[in-house]
Amino acid sequence: MHLPQVLSSAILLIACATGAVAAPLEGAALEQRTTCTSKNIAVRREWRALSKAERLAYIAAIKCMMSKPAQNGGIYAGAKSRYDDFQALHIVATPFVHFNAPFFAWHRWLLKLWETDLKTTCGYTGTQPYWDFSLDNTVASYPKSPLFDTVYGFGGNGEYIADVSDLTQWPNQIPVPIPGRTGGGCVTTGPFANLTVPMGTGGSTAYTPHCLRRDWSPQLVSQTMSAKNISDALNSANFFDFNINMQGKSMTVPGMNIHAGLHIGMGGQIGENSDMYSSPGDPTFWFIHGAIDQMWDKWQRACWSERKLDYSGPVEMFGYPFNFIGDFPYTNVTLDYKLNYPNFGANVTIRDVMDTAADNLCYKYV
């Protein structure tokens, strides 16, 4: 039934192994662009590569977004700040941009919208950092990540809550037991200590204020974000396989891969980052998807001639190969599929966001 996909995987593996080279981000090829050039392309750097002053500036920009009035509060009752507008956007878009093909492209443009708003709304002069989680993907190293620094990072875990079985208190938790969870309480350290998240958990944009919770599982992190899983993703023969290796093979813990590990490793059973809808309520969301976008870009550029237009899979959430809840009809995505961002300006197509060095994106990762 899916034989063409197997054949295309083999063909692309051969093509990439026999001399296809990454698209240059410096020099003549980029200089030919009318707007984005090697001189003005924005550089997104890993969090620990930023100076302490640069880290504080980024944190201040997020706090600024949380202090500015919402622009979409009349549409989404829970949105009280400009930051909340982005959480609301993610909530309403979630059924169309997870466990499907549009996932990567939609979140790439979301990051660009976010980065632009940091600059235009709050005067931020830097770029969106990303997280190299390969440096923090063991049981021992994860809690020590600079991302969780209490001054130059985003604070730590919540206090451990042993019993989180009460579905009246935590109704939207992960439906399978998360092994090795260590938190669950409200975040009380760092610049976002005692933060009130206005929406979620779950798919409603109603005003439901609650504390920011984290429920780390370093054990899950070590399983899902392992060097092997990273290697498997980056060595994927085509986008179809890359998507599976990033988004996962099932809703069970053994089937979880990098995307699940990034979110659920931090959010655990009941934390904000584990909620597919409201996860932007935790400011670390932008690092999780910065990491995912950086991996997609790295995978693309490892075989740019084959991968610059390689994009496939189901439009519908849980369409094959993400048919975790059963088989049903689905539509194959095309590059002209339109990505929607209600109340955030013009929509874009997948084709528009395939190249981070294109005029409308104009950034690279280092």
mmCIF file of C-alpha atoms in Angstrom:
data_model
loop_
_atom_site.group_PDB
_atom_site.id
_atom_site.type_symbol
_atom_site.label_atom_id
_atom_site.label_comp_id
_atom_site.label_asym_id
_atom_site.label_seq_id
_atom_site.Cartn_x
_atom_site.Cartn_y
_atom_site.Cartn_z
ATOM 1 C CA MET A 1 0.000 0.000 0.000
ATOM 2 C CA HIS A 2 2.853 2.370 0.824
ATOM 3 C CA LEU A 3 5.491 0.856 -1.505
ATOM 4 C CA PRO A 4 6.173 4.138 -3.397
ATOM 5 C CA GLN A 5 7.290 5.696 -0.128
ATOM 6 C CA VAL A 6 9.786 2.869 0.461
ATOM 7 C CA LEU A 7 11.180 3.208 -3.043
ATOM 8 C CA SER A 8 11.548 6.969 -2.732
ATOM 9 C CA SER A 9 13.407 6.494 0.555
ATOM 10 C CA ALA A 10 15.953 4.240 -1.133
ATOM 11 C CA ILE A 11 16.402 6.589 -4.073
ATOM 12 C CA LEU A 12 16.968 9.607 -1.840
ATOM 13 C CA LEU A 13 19.449 7.761 0.345
ATOM 14 C CA ILE A 14 21.513 7.007 -2.748
ATOM 15 C CA ALA A 15 21.241 10.580 -4.005
ATOM 16 C CA CYS A 16 22.405 12.064 -0.726
ATOM 17 C CA ALA A 17 25.216 9.569 -0.341
ATOM 18 C CA THR A 18 26.694 10.296 -3.755
ATOM 19 C CA GLY A 19 27.693 13.874 -3.556
ATOM 20 C CA ALA A 20 24.629 16.089 -3.100
ATOM 21 C CA VAL A 21 25.779 19.107 -1.102
ATOM 22 C CA ALA A 22 24.062 21.512 1.252
ATOM 23 C CA ALA A 23 22.899 24.857 -0.025
ATOM 24 C CA PRO A 24 25.465 27.513 0.905
ATOM 25 C CA LEU A 25 24.319 30.116 3.365
ATOM 26 C CA GLU A 26 27.295 32.308 2.630
ATOM 27 C CA GLY A 27 28.771 33.689 -0.578
ATOM 28 C CA ALA A 28 27.570 34.012 -4.118
ATOM 29 C CA ALA A 29 24.383 31.960 -3.992
ATOM 30 C CA LEU A 30 22.987 33.976 -1.163
ATOM 31 C CA GLU A 31 24.217 37.274 -2.548
ATOM 32 C CA GLN A 32 21.965 36.781 -5.571
ATOM 33 C CA ARG A 33 18.920 37.274 -3.364
ATOM 34 C CA THR A 34 17.333 40.689 -3.638
ATOM 35 C CA THR A 35 16.603 41.078 0.055
ATOM 36 C CA CYS A 36 18.213 38.328 2.118
ATOM 37 C CA THR A 37 21.988 38.367 1.753
ATOM 38 C CA SER A 38 24.978 36.974 3.590
ATOM 39 C CA LYS A 39 25.367 40.428 5.126
ATOM 40 C CA ASN A 40 21.858 40.827 6.515
ATOM 41 C CA ILE A 41 20.775 37.254 7.232
ATOM 42 C CA ALA A 42 19.779 36.919 10.899
ATOM 43 C CA VAL A 43 21.725 34.436 12.996
ATOM 44 C CA ARG A 44 19.869 32.280 15.502
ATOM 45 C CA ARG A 45 22.220 30.984 18.173
ATOM 46 C CA GLU A 46 22.018 28.333 20.838
ATOM 47 C CA TRP A 47 21.011 29.613 24.291
ATOM 48 C CA ARG A 48 24.349 28.936 25.956
ATOM 49 C CA ALA A 49 26.159 30.781 23.133
ATOM 50 C CA LEU A 50 24.465 34.029 24.178
ATOM 51 C CA SER A 51 26.153 36.298 26.687
ATOM 52 C CA LYS A 52 24.455 36.745 30.031
ATOM 53 C CA ALA A 53 23.347 40.220 28.935
ATOM 54 C CA GLU A 54 21.830 38.771 25.761
ATOM 55 C CA ARG A 55 19.967 36.125 27.720
ATOM 56 C CA LEU A 56 18.554 38.744 30.070
ATOM 57 C CA ALA A 57 17.513 40.859 27.086
ATOM 58 C CA TYR A 58 15.564 37.958 25.601
ATOM 59 C CA ILE A 59 13.883 37.211 28.936
ATOM 60 C CA ALA A 60 13.001 40.898 29.282
ATOM 61 C CA ALA A 61 11.448 40.869 25.813
ATOM 62 C CA ILE A 62 9.162 37.984 26.791
ATOM 63 C CA LYS A 63 8.149 39.804 29.959
ATOM 64 C CA CYS A 64 7.465 42.858 27.836
ATOM 65 C CA MET A 65 5.154 40.803 25.605
ATOM 66 C CA MET A 66 3.352 39.644 28.731
ATOM 67 C CA SER A 67 2.875 43.278 29.798
ATOM 68 C CA LYS A 68 1.475 44.587 26.511
ATOM 69 C CA PRO A 69 -2.297 44.439 25.949
ATOM 70 C CA ALA A 70 -3.726 41.700 23.784
ATOM 71 C CA GLN A 71 -4.645 42.589 20.237
ATOM 72 C CA ASN A 72 -7.007 39.638 19.883
ATOM 73 C CA GLY A 73 -8.677 39.767 23.288
ATOM 74 C CA GLY A 74 -12.002 40.558 21.650
ATOM 75 C CA ILE A 75 -11.797 37.249 19.805
ATOM 76 C CA TYR A 76 -10.206 35.038 22.455
ATOM 77 C CA ALA A 77 -11.577 35.765 25.911
ATOM 78 C CA GLY A 78 -8.541 34.330 27.666
ATOM 79 C CA ALA A 79 -6.031 36.537 25.876
ATOM 80 C CA LYS A 80 -5.091 39.396 28.188
ATOM 81 C CA SER A 81 -1.624 40.222 26.819
ATOM 82 C CA ARG A 82 0.160 40.196 23.486
ATOM 83 C CA TYR A 83 1.950 37.066 24.661
ATOM 84 C CA ASP A 84 -1.430 35.441 25.230
ATOM 85 C CA ASP A 85 -2.411 36.148 21.616
ATOM 86 C CA PHE A 86 0.248 33.671 20.550
ATOM 87 C CA GLN A 87 -0.931 31.027 22.998
ATOM 88 C CA ALA A 88 -4.497 31.482 21.734
ATOM 89 C CA LEU A 89 -3.337 31.154 18.123
ATOM 90 C CA HIS A 90 -1.624 27.871 18.936
ATOM 91 C CA ILE A 91 -4.687 26.569 20.773
ATOM 92 C CA VAL A 92 -7.069 27.163 17.863
ATOM 93 C CA ALA A 93 -4.580 25.890 15.270
ATOM 94 C CA THR A 94 -3.543 22.713 17.104
ATOM 95 C CA PRO A 95 -5.984 20.263 15.425
ATOM 96 C CA PHE A 96 -4.574 21.293 12.049
ATOM 97 C CA VAL A 97 -0.836 21.364 12.783
ATOM 98 C CA HIS A 98 0.069 18.326 14.906
ATOM 99 C CA PHE A 99 0.648 14.682 14.006
ATOM 100 C CA ASN A 100 0.448 15.553 10.340
ATOM 101 C CA ALA A 101 2.569 17.070 7.596
ATOM 102 C CA PRO A 102 1.921 20.819 8.138
ATOM 103 C CA PHE A 103 3.470 20.561 11.626
ATOM 104 C CA PHE A 104 6.986 21.654 10.657
ATOM 105 C CA ALA A 105 6.080 24.393 8.200
ATOM 106 C CA TRP A 106 3.355 25.888 10.369
ATOM 107 C CA HIS A 107 5.601 26.152 13.417
ATOM 108 C CA ARG A 108 8.471 27.578 11.349
ATOM 109 C CA TRP A 109 6.329 30.546 10.340
ATOM 110 C CA LEU A 110 4.918 30.824 13.885
ATOM 111 C CA LEU A 111 8.478 31.267 15.164
ATOM 112 C CA LYS A 112 9.053 33.972 12.570
ATOM 113 C CA LEU A 113 5.862 35.789 13.589
ATOM 114 C CA TRP A 114 6.917 35.545 17.235
ATOM 115 C CA GLU A 115 10.466 36.756 16.576
ATOM 116 C CA THR A 116 9.143 39.690 14.547
ATOM 117 C CA ASP A 117 6.678 40.652 17.265
ATOM 118 C CA LEU A 118 9.424 40.611 19.885
ATOM 119 C CA LYS A 119 11.155 43.270 17.812
ATOM 120 C CA THR A 120 8.200 45.413 16.735
ATOM 121 C CA THR A 121 6.231 45.276 19.980
ATOM 122 C CA CYS A 122 9.043 45.212 22.508
ATOM 123 C CA GLY A 123 12.126 46.578 20.739
ATOM 124 C CA TYR A 124 14.083 43.333 21.012
ATOM 125 C CA THR A 125 17.266 43.583 18.960
ATOM 126 C CA GLY A 126 18.352 39.952 19.045
ATOM 127 C CA THR A 127 17.033 36.825 17.347
ATOM 128 C CA GLN A 128 15.072 33.831 18.601
ATOM 129 C CA PRO A 129 17.552 31.499 20.324
ATOM 130 C CA TYR A 130 17.286 27.742 20.042
ATOM 131 C CA TRP A 131 18.109 24.873 22.376
ATOM 132 C CA ASP A 132 20.700 22.229 21.543
ATOM 133 C CA PHE A 133 19.061 19.556 23.645
ATOM 134 C CA SER A 134 21.701 17.009 22.656
ATOM 135 C CA LEU A 135 23.826 18.633 25.379
ATOM 136 C CA ASP A 136 21.118 18.072 27.998
ATOM 137 C CA ASN A 137 19.586 14.713 27.081
ATOM 138 C CA THR A 138 20.672 12.478 29.954
ATOM 139 C CA VAL A 139 19.168 11.904 33.374
ATOM 140 C CA ALA A 140 22.131 13.697 34.954
ATOM 141 C CA SER A 141 22.526 16.606 32.525
ATOM 142 C CA TYR A 142 18.902 17.587 31.950
ATOM 143 C CA PRO A 143 18.252 19.289 35.328
ATOM 144 C CA LYS A 144 21.532 21.201 34.943
ATOM 145 C CA SER A 145 20.676 22.699 31.552
ATOM 146 C CA PRO A 146 21.405 26.441 31.313
ATOM 147 C CA LEU A 147 17.881 26.761 29.960
ATOM 148 C CA PHE A 148 16.643 26.174 33.502
ATOM 149 C CA ASP A 149 18.989 28.605 35.239
ATOM 150 C CA THR A 150 17.137 30.636 37.839
ATOM 151 C CA VAL A 151 18.708 33.948 36.767
ATOM 152 C CA TYR A 152 19.893 33.569 33.180
ATOM 153 C CA GLY A 153 17.297 31.000 32.183
ATOM 154 C CA PHE A 154 13.657 30.075 32.699
ATOM 155 C CA GLY A 155 13.628 28.552 36.142
ATOM 156 C CA GLY A 156 13.342 24.959 37.193
ATOM 157 C CA ASN A 157 10.913 22.186 37.941
ATOM 158 C CA GLY A 158 7.735 22.295 40.006
ATOM 159 C CA GLU A 159 7.593 20.714 43.433
ATOM 160 C CA TYR A 160 6.996 16.974 43.305
ATOM 161 C CA ILE A 161 3.379 15.853 43.575
ATOM 162 C CA ALA A 162 3.254 12.095 44.016
ATOM 163 C CA ASP A 163 -0.412 11.501 43.216
ATOM 164 C CA VAL A 164 -1.778 13.267 40.137
ATOM 165 C CA SER A 165 -4.567 10.784 39.443
ATOM 166 C CA ASP A 166 -7.433 13.159 40.275
ATOM 167 C CA LEU A 167 -8.915 13.988 36.873
ATOM 168 C CA THR A 168 -11.163 16.652 38.381
ATOM 169 C CA GLN A 169 -8.078 18.576 39.442
ATOM 170 C CA TRP A 170 -5.938 17.756 36.389
ATOM 171 C CA PRO A 171 -8.405 16.819 33.629
ATOM 172 C CA ASN A 172 -6.163 17.313 30.604
ATOM 173 C CA GLN A 173 -3.124 15.286 31.534
ATOM 174 C CA ILE A 174 -1.134 12.939 29.302
ATOM 175 C CA PRO A 175 -3.285 9.787 28.852
ATOM 176 C CA VAL A 176 -0.432 7.351 29.535
ATOM 177 C CA PRO A 177 1.668 7.171 32.719
ATOM 178 C CA ILE A 178 4.901 9.136 32.333
ATOM 179 C CA PRO A 179 7.845 7.256 33.861
ATOM 180 C CA GLY A 180 10.245 8.943 36.226
ATOM 181 C CA ARG A 181 8.261 12.153 36.700
ATOM 182 C CA THR A 182 9.785 14.435 39.347
ATOM 183 C CA GLY A 183 7.545 17.493 39.671
ATOM 184 C CA GLY A 184 4.010 18.629 38.946
ATOM 185 C CA GLY A 185 3.829 21.714 41.121
ATOM 186 C CA CYS A 186 3.867 25.370 40.186
ATOM 187 C CA VAL A 187 7.152 26.861 39.022
ATOM 188 C CA THR A 188 8.519 28.956 41.886
ATOM 189 C CA THR A 189 12.032 29.767 40.670
ATOM 190 C CA GLY A 190 13.460 31.917 37.922
ATOM 191 C CA PRO A 191 12.131 34.982 36.096
ATOM 192 C CA PHE A 192 8.744 33.339 35.474
ATOM 193 C CA ALA A 193 8.170 32.120 39.016
ATOM 194 C CA ASN A 194 4.509 32.131 40.013
ATOM 195 C CA LEU A 195 3.457 32.938 36.448
ATOM 196 C CA THR A 196 -0.284 32.819 35.795
ATOM 197 C CA VAL A 197 -1.157 31.122 32.506
ATOM 198 C CA PRO A 198 -4.498 32.502 31.273
ATOM 199 C CA MET A 199 -5.721 29.678 29.004
ATOM 200 C CA GLY A 200 -5.641 25.906 28.956
ATOM 201 C CA THR A 201 -4.919 23.310 29.671
ATOM 202 C CA GLY A 202 -6.911 21.893 26.786
ATOM 203 C CA GLY A 203 -8.392 23.342 23.643
ATOM 204 C CA SER A 204 -10.424 26.251 24.975
ATOM 205 C CA THR A 205 -9.439 29.921 24.715
ATOM 206 C CA ALA A 206 -11.715 30.822 27.649
ATOM 207 C CA TYR A 207 -10.092 32.576 30.588
ATOM 208 C CA THR A 208 -8.995 29.760 32.911
ATOM 209 C CA PRO A 209 -6.108 31.213 34.951
ATOM 210 C CA HIS A 210 -3.756 28.714 36.559
ATOM 211 C CA CYS A 211 -0.118 28.525 37.573
ATOM 212 C CA LEU A 212 2.658 27.443 35.259
ATOM 213 C CA ARG A 213 3.466 23.826 36.118
ATOM 214 C CA ARG A 214 6.461 21.710 35.190
ATOM 215 C CA ASP A 215 6.775 18.008 35.829
ATOM 216 C CA TRP A 216 10.186 16.963 34.544
ATOM 217 C CA SER A 217 10.932 13.401 33.541
ATOM 218 C CA PRO A 218 14.676 13.121 32.899
ATOM 219 C CA GLN A 219 14.058 9.414 32.339
ATOM 220 C CA LEU A 220 11.723 10.126 29.428
ATOM 221 C CA VAL A 221 14.174 12.726 28.107
ATOM 222 C CA SER A 222 16.996 10.173 28.032
ATOM 223 C CA GLN A 223 14.798 7.732 26.101
ATOM 224 C CA THR A 224 13.158 10.040 23.569
ATOM 225 C CA MET A 225 15.875 12.645 22.967
ATOM 226 C CA SER A 226 18.767 10.181 22.829
ATOM 227 C CA ALA A 227 21.754 10.416 20.500
ATOM 228 C CA LYS A 228 20.309 7.467 18.569
ATOM 229 C CA ASN A 229 16.968 9.192 18.009
ATOM 230 C CA ILE A 230 18.726 12.365 16.914
ATOM 231 C CA SER A 231 20.867 10.373 14.499
ATOM 232 C CA ASP A 232 17.873 8.459 13.151
ATOM 233 C CA ALA A 233 16.056 11.720 12.458
ATOM 234 C CA LEU A 234 18.980 13.458 10.774
ATOM 235 C CA ASN A 235 19.736 10.363 8.696
ATOM 236 C CA SER A 236 16.161 10.030 7.461
ATOM 237 C CA ALA A 237 16.049 9.380 3.732
ATOM 238 C CA ASN A 238 13.176 11.772 3.082
ATOM 239 C CA PHE A 239 10.823 14.180 4.794
ATOM 240 C CA PHE A 240 8.169 11.516 5.317
ATOM 241 C CA ASP A 241 10.594 9.464 7.402
ATOM 242 C CA PHE A 242 12.038 12.542 9.104
ATOM 243 C CA ASN A 243 8.541 13.536 10.213
ATOM 244 C CA ILE A 244 7.951 10.122 11.785
ATOM 245 C CA ASN A 245 11.338 10.141 13.495
ATOM 246 C CA MET A 246 10.571 13.544 14.993
ATOM 247 C CA GLN A 247 6.856 13.302 15.847
ATOM 248 C CA GLY A 248 6.809 9.676 16.908
ATOM 249 C CA LYS A 249 5.376 6.282 16.088
ATOM 250 C CA SER A 250 2.570 5.950 18.639
ATOM 251 C CA MET A 251 0.962 7.557 21.665
ATOM 252 C CA THR A 252 2.681 5.072 23.982
ATOM 253 C CA VAL A 253 5.929 5.902 25.772
ATOM 254 C CA PRO A 254 8.020 3.485 23.620
ATOM 255 C CA GLY A 255 6.608 5.156 20.497
ATOM 256 C CA MET A 256 7.447 8.690 21.600
ATOM 257 C CA ASN A 257 10.281 10.444 19.805
ATOM 258 C CA ILE A 258 11.978 13.838 19.905
ATOM 259 C CA HIS A 259 8.987 16.185 19.726
ATOM 260 C CA ALA A 260 7.205 14.339 22.525
ATOM 261 C CA GLY A 261 10.380 14.193 24.581
ATOM 262 C CA LEU A 262 10.969 17.918 24.321
ATOM 263 C CA HIS A 263 7.460 18.736 25.483
ATOM 264 C CA ILE A 264 6.589 15.880 27.827
ATOM 265 C CA GLY A 265 10.088 15.574 29.247
ATOM 266 C CA MET A 266 9.507 19.054 30.632
ATOM 267 C CA GLY A 267 5.747 18.960 31.181
ATOM 268 C CA GLY A 268 5.466 15.403 32.468
ATOM 269 C CA GLN A 269 2.010 14.189 33.397
ATOM 270 C CA ILE A 270 0.340 17.526 34.150
ATOM 271 C CA GLY A 271 2.662 20.381 33.155
ATOM 272 C CA GLU A 272 1.809 23.076 30.619
ATOM 273 C CA ASN A 273 4.333 21.923 28.042
ATOM 274 C CA SER A 274 2.686 18.517 27.860
ATOM 275 C CA ASP A 275 -0.581 20.011 26.697
ATOM 276 C CA MET A 276 -0.720 19.862 22.889
ATOM 277 C CA TYR A 277 -2.930 22.957 22.799
ATOM 278 C CA SER A 278 -1.762 25.377 25.464
ATOM 279 C CA SER A 279 1.974 24.557 25.597
ATOM 280 C CA PRO A 280 3.061 28.116 24.627
ATOM 281 C CA GLY A 281 1.905 29.079 28.113
ATOM 282 C CA ASP A 282 5.391 27.963 29.178
ATOM 283 C CA PRO A 283 7.956 30.361 27.640
ATOM 284 C CA THR A 284 10.302 27.431 27.014
ATOM 285 C CA PHE A 285 7.922 26.495 24.177
ATOM 286 C CA TRP A 286 9.861 28.815 21.859
ATOM 287 C CA PHE A 287 13.089 26.914 22.558
ATOM 288 C CA ILE A 288 11.448 23.569 21.946
ATOM 289 C CA HIS A 289 10.251 24.648 18.533
ATOM 290 C CA GLY A 290 13.467 26.488 17.847
ATOM 291 C CA ALA A 291 15.222 23.158 18.386
ATOM 292 C CA ILE A 292 12.797 21.363 16.080
ATOM 293 C CA ASP A 293 13.136 23.983 13.366
ATOM 294 C CA GLN A 294 16.919 23.884 13.664
ATOM 295 C CA MET A 295 16.873 20.115 13.188
ATOM 296 C CA TRP A 296 14.605 20.376 10.147
ATOM 297 C CA ASP A 297 16.876 23.019 8.619
ATOM 298 C CA LYS A 298 19.962 20.901 9.344
ATOM 299 C CA TRP A 299 18.331 17.851 7.765
ATOM 300 C CA GLN A 300 17.301 19.877 4.704
ATOM 301 C CA ARG A 301 20.751 21.358 4.117
ATOM 302 C CA ALA A 302 22.517 18.024 4.415
ATOM 303 C CA CYS A 303 21.064 17.186 1.003
ATOM 304 C CA TRP A 304 19.628 20.479 -0.182
ATOM 305 C CA SER A 305 19.169 19.638 -3.861
ATOM 306 C CA GLU A 306 16.838 16.767 -2.929
ATOM 307 C CA ARG A 307 15.241 18.257 0.174
ATOM 308 C CA LYS A 308 14.557 21.895 -0.647
ATOM 309 C CA LEU A 309 11.144 20.834 -1.972
ATOM 310 C CA ASP A 310 10.739 17.515 -0.138
ATOM 311 C CA TYR A 311 7.522 17.688 1.861
ATOM 312 C CA SER A 312 4.888 14.970 2.142
ATOM 313 C CA GLY A 313 2.391 13.344 4.453
ATOM 314 C CA PRO A 314 -1.193 13.770 5.606
ATOM 315 C CA VAL A 315 -2.979 17.102 5.889
ATOM 316 C CA GLU A 316 -5.278 15.751 8.582
ATOM 317 C CA MET A 317 -4.188 15.159 12.165
ATOM 318 C CA PHE A 318 -3.660 11.456 12.857
ATOM 319 C CA GLY A 319 -3.655 10.571 9.174
ATOM 320 C CA TYR A 320 -1.218 7.826 8.124
ATOM 321 C CA PRO A 321 1.540 7.386 9.327
ATOM 322 C CA PHE A 322 0.220 8.983 12.508
ATOM 323 C CA ASN A 323 -2.861 6.757 12.508
ATOM 324 C CA PHE A 324 -2.496 6.099 16.225
ATOM 325 C CA ILE A 325 -6.254 6.067 16.842
ATOM 326 C CA GLY A 326 -7.353 4.143 13.757
ATOM 327 C CA ASP A 327 -7.379 4.414 9.985
ATOM 328 C CA PHE A 328 -9.475 7.000 8.199
ATOM 329 C CA PRO A 329 -9.301 8.914 4.895
ATOM 330 C CA TYR A 330 -6.652 11.593 4.583
ATOM 331 C CA THR A 331 -5.337 14.037 1.998
ATOM 332 C CA ASN A 332 -1.717 14.169 0.886
ATOM 333 C CA VAL A 333 -0.176 17.571 1.458
ATOM 334 C CA THR A 334 1.317 19.673 -1.336
ATOM 335 C CA LEU A 335 3.730 22.587 -1.273
ATOM 336 C CA ASP A 336 0.831 24.895 -2.122
ATOM 337 C CA TYR A 337 -1.084 23.932 0.998
ATOM 338 C CA LYS A 338 -2.083 27.106 2.823
ATOM 339 C CA LEU A 339 -0.975 27.564 6.441
ATOM 340 C CA ASN A 340 -3.452 29.592 8.470
ATOM 341 C CA TYR A 341 -2.675 32.122 11.220
ATOM 342 C CA PRO A 342 -6.015 33.730 12.125
ATOM 343 C CA ASN A 343 -5.716 37.405 13.084
ATOM 344 C CA PHE A 344 -1.957 37.425 12.517
ATOM 345 C CA GLY A 345 -1.794 38.835 9.027
ATOM 346 C CA ALA A 346 -1.594 37.109 5.673
ATOM 347 C CA ASN A 347 -1.372 33.350 5.510
ATOM 348 C CA VAL A 348 1.497 31.570 3.761
ATOM 349 C CA THR A 349 1.953 28.308 1.892
ATOM 350 C CA ILE A 350 4.336 25.507 2.759
ATOM 351 C CA ARG A 351 6.351 26.458 -0.312
ATOM 352 C CA ASP A 352 6.845 29.924 1.188
ATOM 353 C CA VAL A 353 8.677 28.559 4.238
ATOM 354 C CA MET A 354 10.819 25.762 2.838
ATOM 355 C CA ASP A 355 14.024 27.831 2.868
ATOM 356 C CA THR A 356 15.118 29.698 6.000
ATOM 357 C CA ALA A 357 17.393 31.845 3.827
ATOM 358 C CA ALA A 358 14.528 33.027 1.613
ATOM 359 C CA ASP A 359 13.637 36.709 1.640
ATOM 360 C CA ASN A 360 10.574 36.291 3.850
ATOM 361 C CA LEU A 361 12.456 34.322 6.544
ATOM 362 C CA CYS A 362 16.124 35.313 6.181
ATOM 363 C CA TYR A 363 17.768 33.531 9.074
ATOM 364 C CA LYS A 364 20.258 30.743 9.680
ATOM 365 C CA TYR A 365 21.295 28.613 12.637
ATOM 366 C CA VAL A 366 24.831 28.427 14.005
#
